[in-house]
Structure formats: C-alpha cells, structure tokens
Amino acid sequence: MSPITTEAAPVAITQLPTQYDLPCDDGIPMETQRHFMQMQMLIDTLYPWLAQREDGYVGGNMFLYFSAAQLKNEDFRGPDVFVVLGVPKGERRSWVVWDEAQAPNVIIELLSESTATNDKTEKKQIYQNKVRVPEYFWYDPFNPEDLAGFN
C-alpha cells in the first residue's frame, strides 16, 4: 500500500500587510562608523530642504517593501538613504510601497567591501526594474572616486 500524499494549496495573500505587520530591522549593524556618519550627514542635509516642502519623506537604513513576491521570499531590502516626494510627512517603521502608493524618488547606497558588488549589480537592477526608482546613486565613503548615479 502506498502512502497518501496531499499537496498544500497555494496560499494567496488576500490583503498585503502594513508597515506595522512587517519586520523593520534585521539586527545587522552598520558596516562602519564612517558609514553611519555618512548616512546621518546625508539625512541631516536633506531635512532642512524637506522642511520647506509640505510633503515628503527622508529615510535611512530601513526596509523597503515593494512586492508580495519579496515577502514570500523574505528578500528584504534596506536602502542606506532614500527620499520620497508627494507623500505626507511623518514617522515610518519601514517604507511600504503599496501602503504609500509611491516608491522612493531617490535611493543612495553607501558601498562597503561586503556590499559593493551587490549594490552595483543586484540592488541596482531591483531598484531600476522592480521598484522603478527614478534616481539611484552609490558612493564609497572610503573611496570618494567610487561615485555613480543613474536615472
């Protein structure tokens, strides 16, 4: 007699989770103090500019959720710095594109030895082709010559 096997039916996500339902950190610290300082300098520089606007958000080192497939694969992305225009100001735990109905307008990645290849290839392709970010930049705080921007 052969064992009875059943296949589980695919689970459909009927309602996408909100920022309060999703992980907001991975417990991995920043690469170096210089990365932290560079990220903070970029964000602090953008705040006065944003203060003159009625809308917009500047975030950093927080997850960006952009698709249900990403949730299924637990493939979480956390840009070092990003800017989103045309959205209400206010604190967020993560940036959830389907909640905000808006992807970031600009993403900046700060390169390190452990992330440079991924930031220049896989992340660039994801931000360009899946998230459809209009402006993407990378910068290496330890090698100022390694700066590039794409639109």
Coordinates of C-alpha atoms in Angstrom, one line a residue, residues 33-138:
Q33 CA 31.3 54.3 11.9
R34 CA 32.1 56.2 8.7
H35 CA 29.0 54.6 7.0
F36 CA 26.8 55.7 9.9
M37 CA 28.3 59.2 9.9
Q38 CA 27.9 59.5 6.1
M39 CA 24.3 58.3 6.2
Q40 CA 23.5 60.7 9.0
M41 CA 25.1 63.6 7.2
L42 CA 23.1 62.9 4.1
I43 CA 19.8 62.7 6.0
D44 CA 20.6 65.7 8.1
T45 CA 21.4 67.7 5.0
L46 CA 18.0 66.7 3.4
Y47 CA 15.9 67.6 6.4
P48 CA 16.1 71.4 6.0
W49 CA 15.3 71.1 2.3
L50 CA 12.3 68.8 3.2
A51 CA 11.1 71.3 5.9
Q52 CA 10.5 73.8 3.2
R53 CA 8.1 71.4 1.5
E54 CA 4.6 70.5 2.5
D55 CA 5.1 66.8 1.7
G56 CA 7.9 64.3 1.5
Y57 CA 9.9 61.8 3.5
V58 CA 13.6 61.1 4.0
G59 CA 14.5 57.7 5.4
G60 CA 17.6 55.7 6.0
N61 CA 18.7 52.2 6.9
M62 CA 15.1 50.9 7.0
F63 CA 13.4 48.2 5.0
L64 CA 11.8 49.0 1.6
Y65 CA 8.8 46.7 0.8
F66 CA 7.7 46.7 -2.9
S67 CA 6.1 43.3 -3.8
A68 CA 4.3 40.3 -2.4
A69 CA 6.9 38.1 -4.0
Q70 CA 9.5 39.9 -1.9
L71 CA 7.5 39.0 1.2
K72 CA 7.2 35.3 0.2
N73 CA 11.0 35.1 -0.4
E74 CA 11.8 37.1 2.7
D75 CA 14.1 39.2 0.4
F76 CA 14.1 42.4 2.4
R77 CA 16.0 45.5 1.1
G78 CA 17.2 48.4 3.2
P79 CA 18.5 51.4 1.3
D80 CA 21.0 53.5 3.2
V81 CA 19.3 56.7 2.3
F82 CA 16.1 57.4 0.3
V83 CA 13.8 60.3 -0.5
V84 CA 10.1 60.2 -1.4
L85 CA 8.2 63.2 -2.6
G86 CA 4.4 63.6 -2.7
V87 CA 3.6 61.8 0.5
P88 CA 2.6 63.0 3.9
K89 CA 5.4 63.7 6.4
G90 CA 5.6 61.5 9.4
E91 CA 7.5 58.7 11.0
R92 CA 7.5 55.2 9.4
R93 CA 8.9 51.8 10.6
S94 CA 9.5 50.7 7.1
W95 CA 8.7 52.1 3.6
V96 CA 5.8 50.0 2.2
V97 CA 5.2 50.9 -1.4
W98 CA 1.6 49.5 -1.5
D99 CA 0.6 51.5 1.6
E100 CA 2.1 54.7 0.4
A101 CA 1.3 54.2 -3.3
Q102 CA 4.7 55.7 -4.0
A103 CA 8.2 54.3 -4.5
P104 CA 11.2 56.4 -3.5
N105 CA 12.3 59.1 -5.9
V106 CA 15.9 58.7 -5.0
I107 CA 17.9 55.9 -3.4
I108 CA 21.5 56.3 -2.2
E109 CA 23.6 53.3 -1.2
L110 CA 26.9 53.7 0.7
L111 CA 29.3 51.0 -0.5
S112 CA 31.4 48.8 1.6
E113 CA 33.7 45.8 0.9
S114 CA 30.9 43.4 1.8
T115 CA 28.1 45.2 -0.1
A116 CA 29.7 46.9 -3.1
T117 CA 29.2 44.1 -5.7
N118 CA 25.6 43.6 -4.6
D119 CA 24.8 47.4 -4.5
K120 CA 26.3 47.8 -8.0
T121 CA 24.5 44.8 -9.6
E122 CA 21.6 43.1 -7.9
K123 CA 20.3 46.1 -6.0
K124 CA 20.7 48.5 -8.9
Q125 CA 18.6 46.1 -11.1
I126 CA 15.9 45.7 -8.4
Y127 CA 15.6 49.4 -7.8
Q128 CA 15.6 50.1 -11.6
N129 CA 13.4 47.3 -12.9
K130 CA 11.1 46.3 -10.0
V131 CA 10.8 49.4 -7.7
R132 CA 11.2 51.8 -10.7
V133 CA 13.2 54.4 -8.7
P134 CA 13.9 57.4 -11.0
E135 CA 17.4 58.2 -9.4
Y136 CA 19.9 55.7 -7.9
F137 CA 23.3 56.6 -6.6
W138 CA 26.1 54.8 -4.9

